[in-house]
Amino acid sequence: MTETARPSWAPEDVDITKPNASRIYDYFLGGSHNFEVDRAAARAAVEAMPGIPAIGRANRAVMHRALRFATDRGISQFLDIGSGIPTFGSVHEAVQRARPDARVVYVDNDPVAVTHSRAVLAGNDNATIANADLRDPSSVLDHPETRRLLDFDRPVALMLVAITHFLHDGDRPTEIIAALRDALAPGSVVVITHATLENGPTPSGQEAVQQIYRRTTTPLIMRSATELEPFFAGFDLVDPGIVPLPHWRPDTPDDDLDPATLHGLAGVGVKPLRLRRGVSRGRT
Ligand SMILES: C[S@@+](CC[C@H](N)C(=O)[O-])C[C@H]1O[C@@H](n2cnc3c(N)ncnc32)[C@H](O)[C@@H]1O
């Protein structure tokens, strides 16, 4: 493992000898809050699959389209779990531009993401960061910062953007996500993006990338659209369903599409006024 000097901004409790998803992703997006081990892992991943930075950008783009879907429905509360290092175009910037009163709670378990988010959000009374772990949903829902800013009697947009692929089957992802969905009021929205081996042109590249992430603190688990359906149980999956990132309600024709972006899936569900069993489909 590559050794690296600890920069002055790095929190003492962060292990700078092991790469981590938030900092690898920060590097892909052109950010500067990453260590040499993260950059080395990112470079190896790009070598195995050159389209990875394009997947990151497609992921951010669909996140923004889904945020617009939520704000257009009048939602003004956002719980963004696995928010990462604020690099550019963060959730609070997008939604507070549309609705200055919008409230945003970011959640991450990476000390660099938490420390940097805290610095970026200083002075913003309607946005905060909670240091909590998705694998313990009550640590997210009962966190004092979550309770301070979000009113769970009103709709919330639950953002699980490029995080649920860090949940192993042994973590019981379906139960974790159900616990979060259950806490939401009718009219709430859940947004999920997730890495997949389906659709894309380079499954062998994806497998090599999975190998690289296996050596990080955040191994990556690929899932199919069918495997993601239970994550939306009881919610109405809006059109076009669970589809490759660039195909979820694109703003522009996808002439210049990097085929690697098909290795990410996106889906959005809405909590109906009366809960049904299983997942249903329909334009909302
Ligand atoms: C790939 S980044 C995604 C950042 C942002 N959501 C986006 O899509 O632009 C994944 C983030 O999830 C965080 N993460 C991974 N596992 C987590 C967990 N169990 N609890 C909280 N955060 C987690 C990582 O630290 C990282 O910041």
Short mmCIF file of C-alpha atoms and ligand atoms in Angstrom, two decimals:
data_model
loop_
_atom_site.label_atom_id
_atom_site.label_comp_id
_atom_site.label_asym_id
_atom_site.label_seq_id
_atom_site.Cartn_x
_atom_site.Cartn_y
_atom_site.Cartn_z
CA MET A 1 0.00 0.00 0.00
CA THR A 2 1.37 3.43 -0.93
CA GLU A 3 2.40 5.55 2.08
CA THR A 4 1.46 9.20 2.09
CA ALA A 5 2.05 12.30 4.24
CA ARG A 6 -0.95 13.50 6.28
CA PRO A 7 -2.11 16.87 4.87
CA SER A 8 -3.01 19.54 7.44
CA TRP A 9 -6.74 19.32 6.54
CA ALA A 10 -6.91 15.55 7.14
CA PRO A 11 -8.77 14.65 10.36
CA GLU A 12 -6.70 12.64 12.87
CA ASP A 13 -9.18 9.75 12.86
CA VAL A 14 -8.89 9.06 9.13
CA ASP A 15 -6.79 6.11 7.98
CA ILE A 16 -4.67 7.59 5.19
CA THR A 17 -3.09 4.24 4.34
CA LYS A 18 -6.29 2.70 2.95
CA PRO A 19 -8.23 4.06 -0.03
CA ASN A 20 -11.86 5.00 0.51
CA ALA A 21 -14.82 5.47 -1.86
CA SER A 22 -15.56 9.09 -0.96
CA ARG A 23 -12.00 10.19 -1.76
CA ILE A 24 -11.64 8.02 -4.87
CA TYR A 25 -14.89 9.56 -6.12
CA ASP A 26 -13.66 13.06 -5.20
CA TYR A 27 -10.60 12.41 -7.38
CA PHE A 28 -12.78 11.18 -10.28
CA LEU A 29 -14.82 14.40 -10.09
CA GLY A 30 -11.70 16.59 -10.05
CA GLY A 31 -11.71 17.38 -6.30
CA SER A 32 -8.64 17.83 -4.12
CA HIS A 33 -9.63 16.08 -0.88
CA ASN A 34 -7.95 12.75 -1.50
CA PHE A 35 -4.71 11.02 -0.53
CA GLU A 36 -2.08 9.29 -2.65
CA VAL A 37 -3.59 5.85 -1.81
CA ASP A 38 -6.95 7.07 -3.09
CA ARG A 39 -5.42 8.50 -6.28
CA ALA A 40 -3.50 5.26 -6.89
CA ALA A 41 -6.72 3.21 -6.50
CA ALA A 42 -8.58 5.67 -8.76
CA ARG A 43 -5.87 5.47 -11.45
CA ALA A 44 -5.94 1.65 -11.32
CA ALA A 45 -9.74 1.69 -11.64
CA VAL A 46 -9.58 4.05 -14.64
CA GLU A 47 -6.94 1.85 -16.24
CA ALA A 48 -9.26 -1.15 -15.86
CA MET A 49 -12.25 0.84 -17.06
CA PRO A 50 -11.55 4.20 -18.71
CA GLY A 51 -15.24 5.21 -18.60
CA ILE A 52 -15.33 5.49 -14.79
CA PRO A 53 -15.11 9.31 -14.54
CA ALA A 54 -17.95 9.49 -17.09
CA ILE A 55 -20.03 7.24 -14.79
CA GLY A 56 -19.34 9.69 -11.95
CA ARG A 57 -20.51 12.62 -14.06
CA ALA A 58 -23.61 10.72 -15.30
CA ASN A 59 -24.38 9.86 -11.68
CA ARG A 60 -24.21 13.52 -10.63
CA ALA A 61 -26.35 14.51 -13.64
CA VAL A 62 -29.13 12.04 -12.84
CA MET A 63 -28.96 13.12 -9.18
CA HIS A 64 -29.69 16.67 -10.32
CA ARG A 65 -32.60 15.54 -12.52
CA ALA A 66 -34.04 13.58 -9.58
CA LEU A 67 -33.62 16.62 -7.29
CA ARG A 68 -35.60 18.66 -9.80
CA PHE A 69 -38.28 15.94 -9.83
CA ALA A 70 -38.49 16.29 -6.02
CA THR A 71 -38.51 20.11 -5.89
CA ASP A 72 -41.12 20.21 -8.70
CA ARG A 73 -43.33 18.08 -6.42
CA GLY A 74 -42.95 20.70 -3.69
CA ILE A 75 -40.48 18.74 -1.58
CA SER A 76 -38.24 20.99 0.47
CA GLN A 77 -36.51 18.48 2.77
CA PHE A 78 -33.59 16.29 1.69
CA LEU A 79 -31.81 13.47 3.51
CA ASP A 80 -28.70 12.69 1.45
CA ILE A 81 -26.98 9.58 2.80
CA GLY A 82 -23.47 8.92 1.48
CA SER A 83 -23.24 12.56 0.45
CA GLY A 84 -19.47 12.43 0.03
CA ILE A 85 -17.02 15.31 -0.25
CA PRO A 86 -18.76 18.46 -1.53
CA THR A 87 -16.87 18.95 -4.82
CA PHE A 88 -19.26 20.88 -7.07
CA GLY A 89 -23.01 20.97 -7.68
CA SER A 90 -23.87 19.65 -4.22
CA VAL A 91 -27.45 18.90 -3.22
CA HIS A 92 -27.82 21.99 -1.00
CA GLU A 93 -26.59 24.28 -3.80
CA ALA A 94 -29.08 22.82 -6.29
CA VAL A 95 -32.15 22.73 -4.06
CA GLN A 96 -31.56 25.99 -2.21
CA ARG A 97 -31.24 27.70 -5.61
CA ALA A 98 -34.71 26.34 -6.48
CA ARG A 99 -36.09 26.86 -2.95
CA PRO A 100 -34.03 29.03 -0.58
CA ASP A 101 -35.92 27.54 2.40
CA ALA A 102 -34.97 23.95 1.43
CA ARG A 103 -33.42 21.93 4.26
CA VAL A 104 -30.66 19.42 3.65
CA VAL A 105 -29.14 16.86 5.98
CA TYR A 106 -26.04 15.20 4.60
CA VAL A 107 -24.87 11.91 6.11
CA ASP A 108 -21.50 10.22 5.67
CA ASN A 109 -19.23 7.96 7.69
CA ASP A 110 -15.95 9.09 6.11
CA PRO A 111 -14.17 11.60 8.40
CA VAL A 112 -12.81 13.59 5.42
CA ALA A 113 -16.30 13.94 3.91
CA VAL A 114 -17.73 14.97 7.31
CA THR A 115 -14.99 17.51 8.12
CA HIS A 116 -15.01 19.08 4.67
CA SER A 117 -18.84 19.23 4.56
CA ARG A 118 -18.86 20.95 7.93
CA ALA A 119 -16.46 23.60 6.62
CA VAL A 120 -18.45 24.15 3.40
CA LEU A 121 -21.78 24.39 5.29
CA ALA A 122 -20.61 26.81 8.00
CA GLY A 123 -23.09 29.68 8.10
CA ASN A 124 -25.81 27.78 6.20
CA ASP A 125 -28.63 27.43 8.76
CA ASN A 126 -30.65 25.06 6.55
CA ALA A 127 -27.96 22.50 5.72
CA THR A 128 -25.91 20.26 7.96
CA ILE A 129 -23.85 17.07 8.05
CA ALA A 130 -24.43 14.10 10.35
CA ASN A 131 -21.58 11.66 10.97
CA ALA A 132 -23.60 8.42 10.88
CA ASP A 133 -23.64 5.04 9.18
CA LEU A 134 -26.26 3.82 6.70
CA ARG A 135 -25.82 0.30 8.09
CA ASP A 136 -27.42 1.57 11.32
CA PRO A 137 -30.50 3.46 10.05
CA SER A 138 -31.47 4.64 13.53
CA SER A 139 -28.06 6.37 13.81
CA VAL A 140 -29.18 8.40 10.78
CA LEU A 141 -32.84 8.94 11.69
CA ASP A 142 -32.23 9.72 15.37
CA HIS A 143 -29.13 11.84 14.83
CA PRO A 144 -29.64 15.22 16.54
CA GLU A 145 -28.82 17.07 13.29
CA THR A 146 -31.42 15.03 11.35
CA ARG A 147 -34.04 15.72 14.01
CA ARG A 148 -33.09 19.40 14.19
CA LEU A 149 -33.62 20.11 10.49
CA LEU A 150 -36.10 17.56 9.14
CA ASP A 151 -39.81 17.22 9.92
CA PHE A 152 -40.74 13.58 9.22
CA ASP A 153 -44.44 14.45 9.23
CA ARG A 154 -43.83 16.15 5.89
CA PRO A 155 -42.38 14.65 2.66
CA VAL A 156 -38.64 14.14 2.48
CA ALA A 157 -36.49 13.20 -0.52
CA LEU A 158 -34.27 10.35 0.61
CA MET A 159 -31.17 10.38 -1.57
CA LEU A 160 -29.22 7.11 -1.73
CA VAL A 161 -26.97 8.14 -4.57
CA ALA A 162 -24.06 5.82 -5.33
CA ILE A 163 -24.04 4.39 -1.80
CA THR A 164 -26.21 1.25 -1.65
CA HIS A 165 -23.60 -0.65 -3.71
CA PHE A 166 -21.39 -0.41 -0.62
CA LEU A 167 -23.92 -2.49 1.33
CA HIS A 168 -23.15 -6.23 1.29
CA ASP A 169 -25.98 -8.72 1.20
CA GLY A 170 -24.92 -9.63 4.76
CA ASP A 171 -25.69 -6.03 5.81
CA ARG A 172 -29.33 -6.79 4.85
CA PRO A 173 -29.70 -3.79 2.52
CA THR A 174 -33.42 -4.41 1.92
CA GLU A 175 -34.13 -4.15 5.66
CA ILE A 176 -31.92 -1.06 6.07
CA ILE A 177 -33.65 0.77 3.24
CA ALA A 178 -37.09 -0.36 4.45
CA ALA A 179 -36.36 1.15 7.88
CA LEU A 180 -35.56 4.47 6.21
CA ARG A 181 -38.58 4.33 3.87
CA ASP A 182 -40.88 3.53 6.80
CA ALA A 183 -39.81 6.75 8.54
CA LEU A 184 -40.98 8.88 5.60
CA ALA A 185 -44.34 10.61 5.21
CA PRO A 186 -46.60 9.89 2.19
CA GLY A 187 -45.49 11.94 -0.80
CA SER A 188 -41.83 11.35 0.07
CA VAL A 189 -39.40 10.29 -2.61
CA VAL A 190 -36.55 7.80 -2.61
CA VAL A 191 -33.77 8.19 -5.18
CA ILE A 192 -31.32 5.32 -5.70
CA THR A 193 -28.36 5.03 -8.05
CA HIS A 194 -26.29 1.86 -8.06
CA ALA A 195 -23.42 0.17 -9.91
CA THR A 196 -24.33 -2.79 -12.10
CA LEU A 197 -22.72 -5.38 -14.35
CA GLU A 198 -25.80 -5.19 -16.59
CA ASN A 199 -26.12 -3.23 -19.82
CA GLY A 200 -22.62 -1.79 -20.11
CA PRO A 201 -20.03 -2.73 -22.69
CA THR A 202 -17.22 -3.81 -20.36
CA PRO A 203 -18.29 -6.30 -17.69
CA SER A 204 -14.68 -7.49 -17.43
CA GLY A 205 -13.61 -3.90 -16.68
CA GLN A 206 -16.34 -3.68 -14.04
CA GLU A 207 -15.10 -6.90 -12.47
CA ALA A 208 -11.55 -5.51 -12.36
CA VAL A 209 -12.90 -2.35 -10.71
CA GLN A 210 -14.71 -4.49 -8.15
CA GLN A 211 -11.36 -6.17 -7.37
CA ILE A 212 -9.76 -2.76 -6.75
CA TYR A 213 -12.57 -1.65 -4.44
CA ARG A 214 -12.23 -4.93 -2.54
CA ARG A 215 -8.90 -3.59 -1.20
CA THR A 216 -10.52 -0.36 0.02
CA THR A 217 -12.52 0.29 3.20
CA THR A 218 -15.60 0.31 0.92
CA PRO A 219 -15.89 -2.79 -1.34
CA LEU A 220 -18.36 -2.47 -4.21
CA ILE A 221 -21.31 -4.84 -4.81
CA MET A 222 -22.85 -4.80 -8.29
CA ARG A 223 -26.61 -5.46 -8.55
CA SER A 224 -29.11 -5.85 -11.37
CA ALA A 225 -32.27 -3.76 -11.83
CA THR A 226 -34.31 -6.75 -10.64
CA GLU A 227 -32.19 -6.95 -7.48
CA LEU A 228 -32.83 -3.24 -6.81
CA GLU A 229 -36.64 -3.52 -7.06
CA PRO A 230 -37.09 -4.59 -3.40
CA PHE A 231 -35.32 -1.36 -2.35
CA PHE A 232 -38.45 0.48 -3.55
CA ALA A 233 -41.01 -1.87 -1.97
CA GLY A 234 -44.32 -0.16 -1.19
CA PHE A 235 -43.35 2.89 -3.26
CA ASP A 236 -44.56 3.77 -6.77
CA LEU A 237 -41.59 3.48 -9.09
CA VAL A 238 -41.96 6.43 -11.46
CA ASP A 239 -41.36 6.14 -15.21
CA PRO A 240 -39.08 4.98 -16.72
CA GLY A 241 -38.40 2.60 -13.79
CA ILE A 242 -34.92 1.37 -12.86
CA VAL A 243 -32.80 2.18 -15.92
CA PRO A 244 -29.21 3.06 -16.87
CA LEU A 245 -28.18 6.48 -15.47
CA PRO A 246 -28.42 8.46 -18.73
CA HIS A 247 -31.85 6.98 -19.55
CA TRP A 248 -33.60 8.31 -16.44
CA ARG A 249 -35.55 11.30 -17.79
CA PRO A 250 -32.65 12.77 -19.83
CA ASP A 251 -32.66 16.52 -20.52
CA THR A 252 -30.94 16.17 -23.87
CA PRO A 253 -30.54 13.45 -26.54
CA ASP A 254 -27.76 11.03 -25.63
CA ASP A 255 -25.76 11.24 -28.89
CA ASP A 256 -22.45 11.62 -27.05
CA LEU A 257 -23.21 8.98 -24.49
CA ASP A 258 -20.18 7.15 -23.07
CA PRO A 259 -21.38 3.51 -23.09
CA ALA A 260 -19.67 2.98 -19.71
CA THR A 261 -22.38 5.15 -18.11
CA LEU A 262 -24.80 2.27 -18.75
CA HIS A 263 -23.00 0.48 -15.88
CA GLY A 264 -24.93 2.64 -13.42
CA LEU A 265 -28.65 2.28 -12.66
CA ALA A 266 -31.07 4.92 -11.39
CA GLY A 267 -34.60 4.69 -10.03
CA VAL A 268 -37.01 7.00 -8.19
CA GLY A 269 -39.96 5.91 -6.06
CA VAL A 270 -42.76 7.93 -4.47
CA LYS A 271 -44.48 6.94 -1.24
CA PRO A 272 -48.19 6.66 -2.00
CA LEU A 273 -50.89 7.99 0.30
CA ARG A 274 -51.94 4.40 1.04
CA LEU A 275 -49.18 1.79 1.20
CA ARG A 276 -49.32 -1.23 -1.09
CA ARG A 277 -47.35 -4.46 -0.98
CA GLY A 278 -44.44 -4.83 -3.40
CA VAL A 279 -43.43 -2.22 -5.92
CA SER A 280 -45.75 -0.69 -8.51
CA ARG A 281 -44.97 1.30 -11.63
CA GLY A 282 -46.49 4.42 -13.03
CA ARG A 283 -45.79 7.99 -14.05
CA THR A 284 -46.14 10.34 -11.11
C1 LIG B 1 -19.39 7.32 -4.39
S1 LIG B 1 -19.65 8.43 -3.07
C2 LIG B 1 -21.17 9.19 -3.56
C3 LIG B 1 -21.26 10.67 -3.23
C4 LIG B 1 -22.57 11.34 -3.68
N1 LIG B 1 -23.73 10.67 -3.10
C5 LIG B 1 -22.69 11.34 -5.18
O1 LIG B 1 -23.25 10.39 -5.71
O2 LIG B 1 -22.21 12.26 -5.83
C6 LIG B 1 -20.24 7.31 -1.78
C7 LIG B 1 -20.23 7.91 -0.40
O3 LIG B 1 -20.88 7.00 0.50
C8 LIG B 1 -20.18 7.01 1.73
N2 LIG B 1 -20.48 5.76 2.43
C9 LIG B 1 -20.16 4.49 2.07
N3 LIG B 1 -20.65 3.62 2.96
C10 LIG B 1 -21.30 4.35 3.91
C11 LIG B 1 -22.04 4.01 5.08
N4 LIG B 1 -22.18 2.73 5.46
N5 LIG B 1 -22.60 5.01 5.81
C12 LIG B 1 -22.46 6.31 5.43
N6 LIG B 1 -21.76 6.70 4.33
C13 LIG B 1 -21.20 5.72 3.57
C14 LIG B 1 -18.72 7.13 1.33
O4 LIG B 1 -17.93 7.64 2.39
C15 LIG B 1 -18.84 8.12 0.16
O5 LIG B 1 -18.71 9.45 0.60
#
